Tab-separated table of N, CA and C in Angstrom:
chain	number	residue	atom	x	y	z
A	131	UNK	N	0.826	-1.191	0.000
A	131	UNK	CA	0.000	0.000	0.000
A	131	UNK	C	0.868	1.252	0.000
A	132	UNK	N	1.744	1.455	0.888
A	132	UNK	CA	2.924	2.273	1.125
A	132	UNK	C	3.564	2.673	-0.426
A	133	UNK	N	3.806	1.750	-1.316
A	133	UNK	CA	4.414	1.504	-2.362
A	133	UNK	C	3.642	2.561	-3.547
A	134	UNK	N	2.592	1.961	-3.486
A	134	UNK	CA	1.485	2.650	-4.313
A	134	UNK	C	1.240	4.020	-3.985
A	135	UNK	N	0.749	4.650	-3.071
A	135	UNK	CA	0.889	5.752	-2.582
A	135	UNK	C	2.269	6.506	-3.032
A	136	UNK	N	3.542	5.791	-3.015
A	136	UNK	CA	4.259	6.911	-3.183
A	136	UNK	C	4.920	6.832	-4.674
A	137	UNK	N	3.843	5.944	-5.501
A	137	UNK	CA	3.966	5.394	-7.091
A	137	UNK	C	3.060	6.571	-7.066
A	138	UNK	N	2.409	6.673	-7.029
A	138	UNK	CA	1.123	8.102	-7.114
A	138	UNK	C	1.572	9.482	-6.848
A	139	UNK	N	2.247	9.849	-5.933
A	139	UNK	CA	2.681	11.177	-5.242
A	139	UNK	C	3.680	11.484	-6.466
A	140	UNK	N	4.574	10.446	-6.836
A	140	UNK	CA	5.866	10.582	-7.775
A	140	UNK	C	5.191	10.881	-9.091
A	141	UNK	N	3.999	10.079	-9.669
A	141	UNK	CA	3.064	10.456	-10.746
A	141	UNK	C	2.621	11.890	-10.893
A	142	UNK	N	1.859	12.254	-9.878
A	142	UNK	CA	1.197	13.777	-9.371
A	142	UNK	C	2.298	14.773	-9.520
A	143	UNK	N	3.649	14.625	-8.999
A	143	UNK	CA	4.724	15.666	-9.073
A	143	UNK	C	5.624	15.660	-10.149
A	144	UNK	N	5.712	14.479	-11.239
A	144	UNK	CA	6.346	14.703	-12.693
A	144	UNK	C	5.042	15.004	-13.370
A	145	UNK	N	3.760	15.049	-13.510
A	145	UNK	CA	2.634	15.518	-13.808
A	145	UNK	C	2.740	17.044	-13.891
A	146	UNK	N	2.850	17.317	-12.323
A	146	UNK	CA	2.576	19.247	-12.069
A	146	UNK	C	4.397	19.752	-13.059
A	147	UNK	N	5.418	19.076	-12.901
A	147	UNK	CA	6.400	19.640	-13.726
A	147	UNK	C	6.035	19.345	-15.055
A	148	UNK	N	5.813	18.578	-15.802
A	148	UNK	CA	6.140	18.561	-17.190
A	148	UNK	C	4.412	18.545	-17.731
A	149	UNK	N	3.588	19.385	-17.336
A	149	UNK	CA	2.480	19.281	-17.767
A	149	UNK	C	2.150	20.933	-18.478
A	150	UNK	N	2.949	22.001	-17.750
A	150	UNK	CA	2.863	23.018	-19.037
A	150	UNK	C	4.085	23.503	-19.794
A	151	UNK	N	3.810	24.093	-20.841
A	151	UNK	CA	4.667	23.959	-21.101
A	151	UNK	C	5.217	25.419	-22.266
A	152	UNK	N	4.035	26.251	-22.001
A	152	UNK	CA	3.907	27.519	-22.002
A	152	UNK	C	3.756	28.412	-20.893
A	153	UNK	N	4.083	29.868	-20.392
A	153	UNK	CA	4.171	31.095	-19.977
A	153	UNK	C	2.652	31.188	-20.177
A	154	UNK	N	1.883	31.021	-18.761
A	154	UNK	CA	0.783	32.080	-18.861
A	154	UNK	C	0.371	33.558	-19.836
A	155	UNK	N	-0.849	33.648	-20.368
A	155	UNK	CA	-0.778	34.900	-20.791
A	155	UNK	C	-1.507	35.487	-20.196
A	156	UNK	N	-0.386	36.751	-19.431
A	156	UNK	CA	-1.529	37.556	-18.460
A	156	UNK	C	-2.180	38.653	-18.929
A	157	UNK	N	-2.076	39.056	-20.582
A	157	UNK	CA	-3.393	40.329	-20.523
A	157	UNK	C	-4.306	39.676	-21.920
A	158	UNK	N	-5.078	39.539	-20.607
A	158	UNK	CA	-6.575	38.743	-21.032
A	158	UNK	C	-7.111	39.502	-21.993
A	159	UNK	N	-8.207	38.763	-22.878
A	159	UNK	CA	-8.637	39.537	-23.880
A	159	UNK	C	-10.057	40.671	-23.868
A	160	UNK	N	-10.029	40.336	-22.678
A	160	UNK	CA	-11.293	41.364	-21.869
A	160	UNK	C	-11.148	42.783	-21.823
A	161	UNK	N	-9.796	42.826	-21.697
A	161	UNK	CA	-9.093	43.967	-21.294
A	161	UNK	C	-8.671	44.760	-22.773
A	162	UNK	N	-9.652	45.195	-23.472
A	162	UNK	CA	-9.091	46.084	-24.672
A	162	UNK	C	-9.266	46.971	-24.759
A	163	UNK	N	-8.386	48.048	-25.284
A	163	UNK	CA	-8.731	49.492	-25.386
A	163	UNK	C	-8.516	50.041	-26.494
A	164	UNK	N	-8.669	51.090	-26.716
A	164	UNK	CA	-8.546	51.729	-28.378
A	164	UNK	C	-7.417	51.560	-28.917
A	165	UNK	N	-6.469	51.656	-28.184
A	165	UNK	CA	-5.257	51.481	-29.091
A	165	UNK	C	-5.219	50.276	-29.311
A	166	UNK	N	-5.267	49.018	-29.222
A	166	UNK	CA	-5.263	47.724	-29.408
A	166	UNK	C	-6.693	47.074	-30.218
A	167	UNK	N	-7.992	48.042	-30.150
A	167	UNK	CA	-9.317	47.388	-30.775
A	167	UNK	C	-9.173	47.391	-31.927
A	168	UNK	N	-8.992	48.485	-32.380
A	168	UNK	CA	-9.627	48.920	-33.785
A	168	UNK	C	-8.720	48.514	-34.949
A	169	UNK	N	-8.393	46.984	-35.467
A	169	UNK	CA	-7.757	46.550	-36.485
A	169	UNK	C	-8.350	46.390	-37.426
A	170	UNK	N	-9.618	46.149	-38.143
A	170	UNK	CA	-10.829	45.569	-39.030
A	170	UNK	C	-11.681	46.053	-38.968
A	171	UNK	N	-12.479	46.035	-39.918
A	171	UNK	CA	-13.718	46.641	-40.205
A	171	UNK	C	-14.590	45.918	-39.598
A	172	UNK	N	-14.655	44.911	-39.084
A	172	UNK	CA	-15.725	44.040	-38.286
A	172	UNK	C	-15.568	44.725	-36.683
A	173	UNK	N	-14.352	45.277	-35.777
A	173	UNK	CA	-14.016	45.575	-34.956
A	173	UNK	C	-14.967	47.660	-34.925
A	174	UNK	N	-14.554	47.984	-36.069
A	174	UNK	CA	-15.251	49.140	-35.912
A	174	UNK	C	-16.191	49.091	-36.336
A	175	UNK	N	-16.921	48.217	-36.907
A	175	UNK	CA	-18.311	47.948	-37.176
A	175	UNK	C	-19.090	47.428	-35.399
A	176	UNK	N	-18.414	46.820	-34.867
A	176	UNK	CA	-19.013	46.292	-33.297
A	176	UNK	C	-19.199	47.679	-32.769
A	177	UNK	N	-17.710	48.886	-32.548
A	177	UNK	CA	-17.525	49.637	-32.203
A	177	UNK	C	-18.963	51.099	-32.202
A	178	UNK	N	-19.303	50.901	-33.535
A	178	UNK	CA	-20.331	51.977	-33.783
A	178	UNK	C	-21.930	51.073	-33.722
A	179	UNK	N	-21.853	49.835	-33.594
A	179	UNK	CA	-22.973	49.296	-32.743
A	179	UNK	C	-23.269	49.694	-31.914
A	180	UNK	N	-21.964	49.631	-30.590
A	180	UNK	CA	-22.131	49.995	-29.239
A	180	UNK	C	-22.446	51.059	-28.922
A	181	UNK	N	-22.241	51.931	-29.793
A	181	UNK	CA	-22.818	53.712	-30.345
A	181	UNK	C	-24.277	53.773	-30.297
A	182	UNK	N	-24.709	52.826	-31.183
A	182	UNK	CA	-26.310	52.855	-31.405
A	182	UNK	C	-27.210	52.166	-29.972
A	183	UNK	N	-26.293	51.242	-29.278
A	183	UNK	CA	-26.892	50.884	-28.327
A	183	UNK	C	-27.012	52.476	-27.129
A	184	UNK	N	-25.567	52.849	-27.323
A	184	UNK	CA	-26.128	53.863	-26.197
A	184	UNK	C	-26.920	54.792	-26.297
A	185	UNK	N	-27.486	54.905	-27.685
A	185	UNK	CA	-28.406	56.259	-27.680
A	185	UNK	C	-29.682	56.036	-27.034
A	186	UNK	N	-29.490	54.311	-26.149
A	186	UNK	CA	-30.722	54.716	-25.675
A	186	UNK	C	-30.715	54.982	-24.151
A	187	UNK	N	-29.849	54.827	-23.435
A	187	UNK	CA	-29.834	55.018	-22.511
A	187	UNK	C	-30.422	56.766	-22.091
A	188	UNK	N	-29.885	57.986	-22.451
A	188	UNK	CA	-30.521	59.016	-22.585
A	188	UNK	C	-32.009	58.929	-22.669
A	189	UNK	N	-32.387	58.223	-23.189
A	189	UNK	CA	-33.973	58.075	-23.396
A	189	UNK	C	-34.843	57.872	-21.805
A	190	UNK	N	-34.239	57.287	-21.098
A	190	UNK	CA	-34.702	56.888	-19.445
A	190	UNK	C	-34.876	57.991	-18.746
A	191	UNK	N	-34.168	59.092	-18.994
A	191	UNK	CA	-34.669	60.106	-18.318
A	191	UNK	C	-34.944	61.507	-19.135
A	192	UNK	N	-35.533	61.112	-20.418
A	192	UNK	CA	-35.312	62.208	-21.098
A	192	UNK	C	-36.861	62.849	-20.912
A	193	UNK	N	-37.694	61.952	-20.740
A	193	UNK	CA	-39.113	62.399	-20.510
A	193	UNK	C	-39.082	63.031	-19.238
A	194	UNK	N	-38.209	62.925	-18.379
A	194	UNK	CA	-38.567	63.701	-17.082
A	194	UNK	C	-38.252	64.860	-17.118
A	195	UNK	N	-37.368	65.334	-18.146
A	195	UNK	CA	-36.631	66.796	-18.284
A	195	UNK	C	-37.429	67.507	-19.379
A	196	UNK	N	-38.120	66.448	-20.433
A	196	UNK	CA	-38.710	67.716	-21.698
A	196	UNK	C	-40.507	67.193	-20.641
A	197	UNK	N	-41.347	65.943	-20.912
A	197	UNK	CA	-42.770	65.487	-21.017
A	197	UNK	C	-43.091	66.314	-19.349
A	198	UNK	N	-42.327	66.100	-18.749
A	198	UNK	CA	-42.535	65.568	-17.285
A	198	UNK	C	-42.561	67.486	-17.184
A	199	UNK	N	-41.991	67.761	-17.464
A	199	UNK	CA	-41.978	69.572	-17.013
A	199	UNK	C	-42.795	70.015	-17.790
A	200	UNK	N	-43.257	69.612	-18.670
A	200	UNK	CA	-44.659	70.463	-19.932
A	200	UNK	C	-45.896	69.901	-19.084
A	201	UNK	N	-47.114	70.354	-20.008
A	201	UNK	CA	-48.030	69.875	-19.498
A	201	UNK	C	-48.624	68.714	-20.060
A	202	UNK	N	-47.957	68.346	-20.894
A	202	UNK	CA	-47.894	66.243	-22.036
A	202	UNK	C	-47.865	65.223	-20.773
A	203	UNK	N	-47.671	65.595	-19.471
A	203	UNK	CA	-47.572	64.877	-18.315
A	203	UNK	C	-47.655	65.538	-17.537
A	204	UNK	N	-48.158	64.481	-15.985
A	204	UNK	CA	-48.093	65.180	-14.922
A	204	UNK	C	-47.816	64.400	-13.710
A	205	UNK	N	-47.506	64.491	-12.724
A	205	UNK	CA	-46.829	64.004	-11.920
A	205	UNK	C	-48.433	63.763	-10.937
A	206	UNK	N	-48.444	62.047	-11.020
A	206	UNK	CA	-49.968	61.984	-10.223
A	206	UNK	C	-49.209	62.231	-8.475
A	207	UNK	N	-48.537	62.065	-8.200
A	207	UNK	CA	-48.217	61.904	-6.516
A	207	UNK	C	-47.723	62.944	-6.052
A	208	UNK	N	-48.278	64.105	-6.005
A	208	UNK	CA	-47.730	65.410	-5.619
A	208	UNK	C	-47.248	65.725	-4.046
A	209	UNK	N	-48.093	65.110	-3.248
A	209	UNK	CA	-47.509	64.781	-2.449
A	209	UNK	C	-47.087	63.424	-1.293
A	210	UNK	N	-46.220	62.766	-2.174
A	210	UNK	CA	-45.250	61.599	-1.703
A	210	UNK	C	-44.520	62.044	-1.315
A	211	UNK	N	-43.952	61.451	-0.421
A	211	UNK	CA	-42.635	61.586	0.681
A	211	UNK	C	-41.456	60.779	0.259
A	212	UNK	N	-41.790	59.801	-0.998
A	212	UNK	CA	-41.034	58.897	-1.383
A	212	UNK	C	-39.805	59.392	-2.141
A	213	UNK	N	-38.360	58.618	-2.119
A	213	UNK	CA	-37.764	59.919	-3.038
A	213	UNK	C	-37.947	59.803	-4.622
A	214	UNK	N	-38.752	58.530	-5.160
A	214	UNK	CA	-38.528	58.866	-6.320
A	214	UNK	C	-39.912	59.824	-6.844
A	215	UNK	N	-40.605	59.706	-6.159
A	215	UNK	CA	-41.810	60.589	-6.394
A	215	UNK	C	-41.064	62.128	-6.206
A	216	UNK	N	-40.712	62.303	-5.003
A	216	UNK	CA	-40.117	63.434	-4.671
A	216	UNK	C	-39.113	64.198	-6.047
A	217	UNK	N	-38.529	63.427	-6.001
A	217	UNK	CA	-37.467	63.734	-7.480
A	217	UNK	C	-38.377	64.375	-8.538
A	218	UNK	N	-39.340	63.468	-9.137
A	218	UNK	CA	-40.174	63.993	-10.355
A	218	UNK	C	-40.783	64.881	-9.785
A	219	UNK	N	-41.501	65.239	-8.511
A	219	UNK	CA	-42.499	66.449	-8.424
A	219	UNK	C	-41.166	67.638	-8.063
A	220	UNK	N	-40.422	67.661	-7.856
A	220	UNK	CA	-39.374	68.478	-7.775
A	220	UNK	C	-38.918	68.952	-9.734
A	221	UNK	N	-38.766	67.763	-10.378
A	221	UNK	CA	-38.816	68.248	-11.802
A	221	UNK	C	-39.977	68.683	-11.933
A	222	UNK	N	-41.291	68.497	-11.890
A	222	UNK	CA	-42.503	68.971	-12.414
A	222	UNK	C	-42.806	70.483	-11.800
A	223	UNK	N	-42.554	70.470	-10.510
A	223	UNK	CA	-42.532	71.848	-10.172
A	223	UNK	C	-41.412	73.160	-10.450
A	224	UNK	N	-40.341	72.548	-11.319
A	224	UNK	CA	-39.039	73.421	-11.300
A	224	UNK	C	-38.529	73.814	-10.421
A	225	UNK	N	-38.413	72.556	-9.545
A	225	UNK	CA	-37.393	72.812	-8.114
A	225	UNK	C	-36.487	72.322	-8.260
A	226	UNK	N	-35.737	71.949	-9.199
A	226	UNK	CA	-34.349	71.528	-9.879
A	226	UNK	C	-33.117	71.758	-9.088
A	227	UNK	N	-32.009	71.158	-8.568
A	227	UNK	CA	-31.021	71.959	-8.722
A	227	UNK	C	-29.793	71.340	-9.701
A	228	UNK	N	-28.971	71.797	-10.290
A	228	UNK	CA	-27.967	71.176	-11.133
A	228	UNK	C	-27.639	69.600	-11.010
A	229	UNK	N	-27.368	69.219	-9.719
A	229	UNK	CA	-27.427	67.716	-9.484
A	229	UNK	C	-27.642	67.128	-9.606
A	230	UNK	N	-29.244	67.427	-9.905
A	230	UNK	CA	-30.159	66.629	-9.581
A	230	UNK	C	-30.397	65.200	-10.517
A	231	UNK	N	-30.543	64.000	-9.931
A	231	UNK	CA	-30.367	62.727	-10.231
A	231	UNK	C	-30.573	62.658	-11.966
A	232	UNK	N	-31.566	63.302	-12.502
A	232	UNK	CA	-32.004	63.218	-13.898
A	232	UNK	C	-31.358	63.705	-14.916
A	233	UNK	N	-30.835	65.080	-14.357
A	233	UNK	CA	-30.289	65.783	-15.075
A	233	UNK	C	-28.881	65.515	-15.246
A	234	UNK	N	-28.146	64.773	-14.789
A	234	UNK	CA	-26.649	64.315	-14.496
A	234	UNK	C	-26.407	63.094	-14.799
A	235	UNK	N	-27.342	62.350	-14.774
A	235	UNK	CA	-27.468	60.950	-15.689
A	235	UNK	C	-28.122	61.059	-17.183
A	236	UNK	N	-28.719	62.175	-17.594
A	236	UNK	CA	-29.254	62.520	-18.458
A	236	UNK	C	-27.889	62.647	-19.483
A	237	UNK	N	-26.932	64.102	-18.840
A	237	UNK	CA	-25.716	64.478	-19.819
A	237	UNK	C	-24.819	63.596	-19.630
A	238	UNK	N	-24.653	63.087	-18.597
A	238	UNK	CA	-23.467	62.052	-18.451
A	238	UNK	C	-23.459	60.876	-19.880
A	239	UNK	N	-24.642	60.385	-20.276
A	239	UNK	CA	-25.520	59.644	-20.822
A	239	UNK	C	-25.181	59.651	-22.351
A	240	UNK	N	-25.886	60.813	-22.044
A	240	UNK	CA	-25.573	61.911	-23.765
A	240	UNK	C	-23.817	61.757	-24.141
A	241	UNK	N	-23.091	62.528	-23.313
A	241	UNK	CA	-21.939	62.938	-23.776
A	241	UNK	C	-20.723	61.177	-23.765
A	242	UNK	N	-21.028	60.636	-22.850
A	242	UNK	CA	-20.384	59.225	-23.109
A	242	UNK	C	-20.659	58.599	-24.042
A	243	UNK	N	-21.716	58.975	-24.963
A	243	UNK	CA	-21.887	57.873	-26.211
A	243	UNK	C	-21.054	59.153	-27.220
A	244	UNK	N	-21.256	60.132	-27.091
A	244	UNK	CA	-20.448	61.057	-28.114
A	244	UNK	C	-18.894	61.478	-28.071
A	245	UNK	N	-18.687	60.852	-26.561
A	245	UNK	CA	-17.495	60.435	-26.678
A	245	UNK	C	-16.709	59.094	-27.157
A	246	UNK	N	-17.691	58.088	-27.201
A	246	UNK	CA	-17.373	57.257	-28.004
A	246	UNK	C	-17.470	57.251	-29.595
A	247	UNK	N	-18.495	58.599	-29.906
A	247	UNK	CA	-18.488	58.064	-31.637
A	247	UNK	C	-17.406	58.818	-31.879
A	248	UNK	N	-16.849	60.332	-31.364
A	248	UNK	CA	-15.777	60.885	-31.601
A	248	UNK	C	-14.457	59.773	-31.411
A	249	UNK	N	-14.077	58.687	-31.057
A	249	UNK	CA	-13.297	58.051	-30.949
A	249	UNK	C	-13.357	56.740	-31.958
A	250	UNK	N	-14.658	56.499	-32.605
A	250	UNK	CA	-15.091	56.180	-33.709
A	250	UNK	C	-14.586	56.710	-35.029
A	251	UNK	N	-14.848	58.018	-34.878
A	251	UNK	CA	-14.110	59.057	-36.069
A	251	UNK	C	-13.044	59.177	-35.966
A	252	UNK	N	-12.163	59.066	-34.724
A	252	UNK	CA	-11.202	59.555	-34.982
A	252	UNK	C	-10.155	58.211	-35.386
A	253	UNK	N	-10.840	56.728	-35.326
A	253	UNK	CA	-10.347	56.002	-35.389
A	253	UNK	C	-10.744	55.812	-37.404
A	254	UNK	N	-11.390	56.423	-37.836
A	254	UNK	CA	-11.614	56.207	-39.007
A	254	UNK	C	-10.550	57.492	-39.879
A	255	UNK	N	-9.773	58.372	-39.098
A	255	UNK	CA	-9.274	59.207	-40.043
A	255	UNK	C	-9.987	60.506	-39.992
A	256	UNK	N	-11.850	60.852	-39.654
A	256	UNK	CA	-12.291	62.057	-39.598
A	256	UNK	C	-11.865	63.357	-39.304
A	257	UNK	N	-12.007	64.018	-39.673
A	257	UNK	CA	-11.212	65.405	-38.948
A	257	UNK	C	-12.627	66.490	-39.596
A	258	UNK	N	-12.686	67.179	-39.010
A	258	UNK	CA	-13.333	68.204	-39.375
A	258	UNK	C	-13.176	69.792	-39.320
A	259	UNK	N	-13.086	70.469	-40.360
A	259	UNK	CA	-12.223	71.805	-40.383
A	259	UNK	C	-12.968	72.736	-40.004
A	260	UNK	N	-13.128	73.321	-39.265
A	260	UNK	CA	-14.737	74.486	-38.800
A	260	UNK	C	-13.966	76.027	-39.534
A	261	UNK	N	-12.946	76.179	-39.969
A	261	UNK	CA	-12.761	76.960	-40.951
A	261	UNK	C	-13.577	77.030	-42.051
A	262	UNK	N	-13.405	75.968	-42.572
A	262	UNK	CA	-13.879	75.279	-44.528
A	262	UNK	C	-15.102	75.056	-44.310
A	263	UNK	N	-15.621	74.465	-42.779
A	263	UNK	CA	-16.564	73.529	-42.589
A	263	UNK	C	-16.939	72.351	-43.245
A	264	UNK	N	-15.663	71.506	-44.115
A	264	UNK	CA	-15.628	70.344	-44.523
A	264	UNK	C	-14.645	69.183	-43.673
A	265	UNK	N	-15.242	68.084	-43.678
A	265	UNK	CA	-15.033	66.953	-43.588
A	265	UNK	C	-13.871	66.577	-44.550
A	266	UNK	N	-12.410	66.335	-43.538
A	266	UNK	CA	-11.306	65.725	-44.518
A	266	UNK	C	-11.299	64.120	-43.713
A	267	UNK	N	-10.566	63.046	-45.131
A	267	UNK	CA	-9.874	62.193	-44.331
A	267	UNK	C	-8.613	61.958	-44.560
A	268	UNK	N	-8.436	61.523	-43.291
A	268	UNK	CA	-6.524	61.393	-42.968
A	268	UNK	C	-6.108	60.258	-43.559
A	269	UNK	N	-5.438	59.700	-43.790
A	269	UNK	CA	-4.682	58.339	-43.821
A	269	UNK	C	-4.979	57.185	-42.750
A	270	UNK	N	-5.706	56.278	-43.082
A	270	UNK	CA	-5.236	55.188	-41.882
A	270	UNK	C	-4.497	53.940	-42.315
A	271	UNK	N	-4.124	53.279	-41.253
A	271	UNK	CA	-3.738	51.681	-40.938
A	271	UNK	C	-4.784	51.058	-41.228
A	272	UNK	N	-6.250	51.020	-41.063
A	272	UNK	CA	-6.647	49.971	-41.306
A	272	UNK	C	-7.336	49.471	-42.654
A	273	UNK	N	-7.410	47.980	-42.292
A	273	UNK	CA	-7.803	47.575	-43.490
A	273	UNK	C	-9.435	47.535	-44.421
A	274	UNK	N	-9.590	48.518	-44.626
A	274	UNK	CA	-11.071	49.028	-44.598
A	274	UNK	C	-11.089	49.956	-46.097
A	275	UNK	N	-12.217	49.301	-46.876
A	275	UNK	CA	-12.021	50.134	-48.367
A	275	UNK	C	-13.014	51.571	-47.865
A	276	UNK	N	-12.487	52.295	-48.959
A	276	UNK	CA	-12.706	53.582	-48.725
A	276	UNK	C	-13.928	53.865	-48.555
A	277	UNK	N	-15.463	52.851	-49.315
A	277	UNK	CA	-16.874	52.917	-49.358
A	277	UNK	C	-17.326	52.719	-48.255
A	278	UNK	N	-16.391	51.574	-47.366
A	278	UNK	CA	-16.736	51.099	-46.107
A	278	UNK	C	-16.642	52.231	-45.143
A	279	UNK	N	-15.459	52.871	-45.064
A	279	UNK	CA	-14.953	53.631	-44.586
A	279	UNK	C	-16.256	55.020	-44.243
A	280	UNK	N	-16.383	55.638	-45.304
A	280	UNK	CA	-16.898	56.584	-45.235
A	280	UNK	C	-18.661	56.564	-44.657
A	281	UNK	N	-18.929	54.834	-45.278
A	281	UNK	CA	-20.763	54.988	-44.854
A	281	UNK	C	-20.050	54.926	-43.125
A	282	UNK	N	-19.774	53.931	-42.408
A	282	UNK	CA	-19.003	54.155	-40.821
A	282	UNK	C	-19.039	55.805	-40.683
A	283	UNK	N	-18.334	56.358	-40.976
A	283	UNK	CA	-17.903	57.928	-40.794
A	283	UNK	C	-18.953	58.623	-41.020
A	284	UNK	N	-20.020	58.184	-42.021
A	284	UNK	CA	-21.399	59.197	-41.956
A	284	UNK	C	-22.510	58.671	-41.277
A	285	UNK	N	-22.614	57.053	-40.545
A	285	UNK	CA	-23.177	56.795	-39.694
A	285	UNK	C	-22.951	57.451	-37.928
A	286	UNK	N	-21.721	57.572	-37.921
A	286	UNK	CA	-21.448	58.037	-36.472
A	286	UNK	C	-21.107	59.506	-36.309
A	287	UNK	N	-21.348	59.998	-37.705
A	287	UNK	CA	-21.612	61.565	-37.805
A	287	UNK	C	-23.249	61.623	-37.014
């Protein structure tokens, strides 16, 4: 029994040595950022997807800042103590202050997807001259024909 056991232990420990036989790779592929994404037109095609997905997020609170303050709506719980009631009758009454939950998730919202299509464009070459007020393109690396190129560049315009 003794024998076997240490026929096994000797198995298990030339096992754990000669069983890899490559260097871990430690930067995972989760971890990508612009300088490393954007090689292919399938990559900036995902890229200006994720564009179209965020335009909706803005939408969640966009009725509370234009519907919710007109008279197209009205705030049935005028007086709740609750805070999300509180919040909207505070928008409905124009008791706002800059902070305030809607309005800061609203632009935050907005401007993070337009900071992504600007990084879209700028990954396509876009530039735009507010002199001329025309649209030039630069030179790129990637491998993307020029038709492709440009519908991308006038989609995330």
């Amino acid at each position: 029994m003794m024998k076997i056991t240490n026929y096994i232990s000797l198995l298990c420990t030339l096992m754990l040595f000669f069983s890899c036989k490559k260097v871990t790779d430690l930067s995972p592929e989760s971890n990508l950022n612009t300088v490393t994404y954007y090689s292919n037109l399938d990559e900036v095609k995902a890229a200006l997807n994720g564009c179209y997905n965020g335009l909706q997020k803005p939408i969640l609170y966009e009725w509370q800042l234009t519907e919710l303050r007109s008279d197209n709506a009205k705030q049935g719980q005028t007086g709740s103590t609750s805070a999300q009631n509180r919040d909207l009758s505070d928008l409905d009454m124009f008791l706002v202050s800059p902070s305030h939950l809607a309005n800061t998730s609203y632009w935050q919202t907005t401007y993070t997807n337009i900071r992504n299509l600007n990084v879209v464009l700028e990954k396509l070459g876009v530039v735009y001259d507010p002199a001329s007020g025309t649209i030039n393109y630069n030179a790129i690396s990637l491998p993307i024909a020029e038709t492709d190129r440009k519908q991308l560049a006038g989609e995330a315009m």
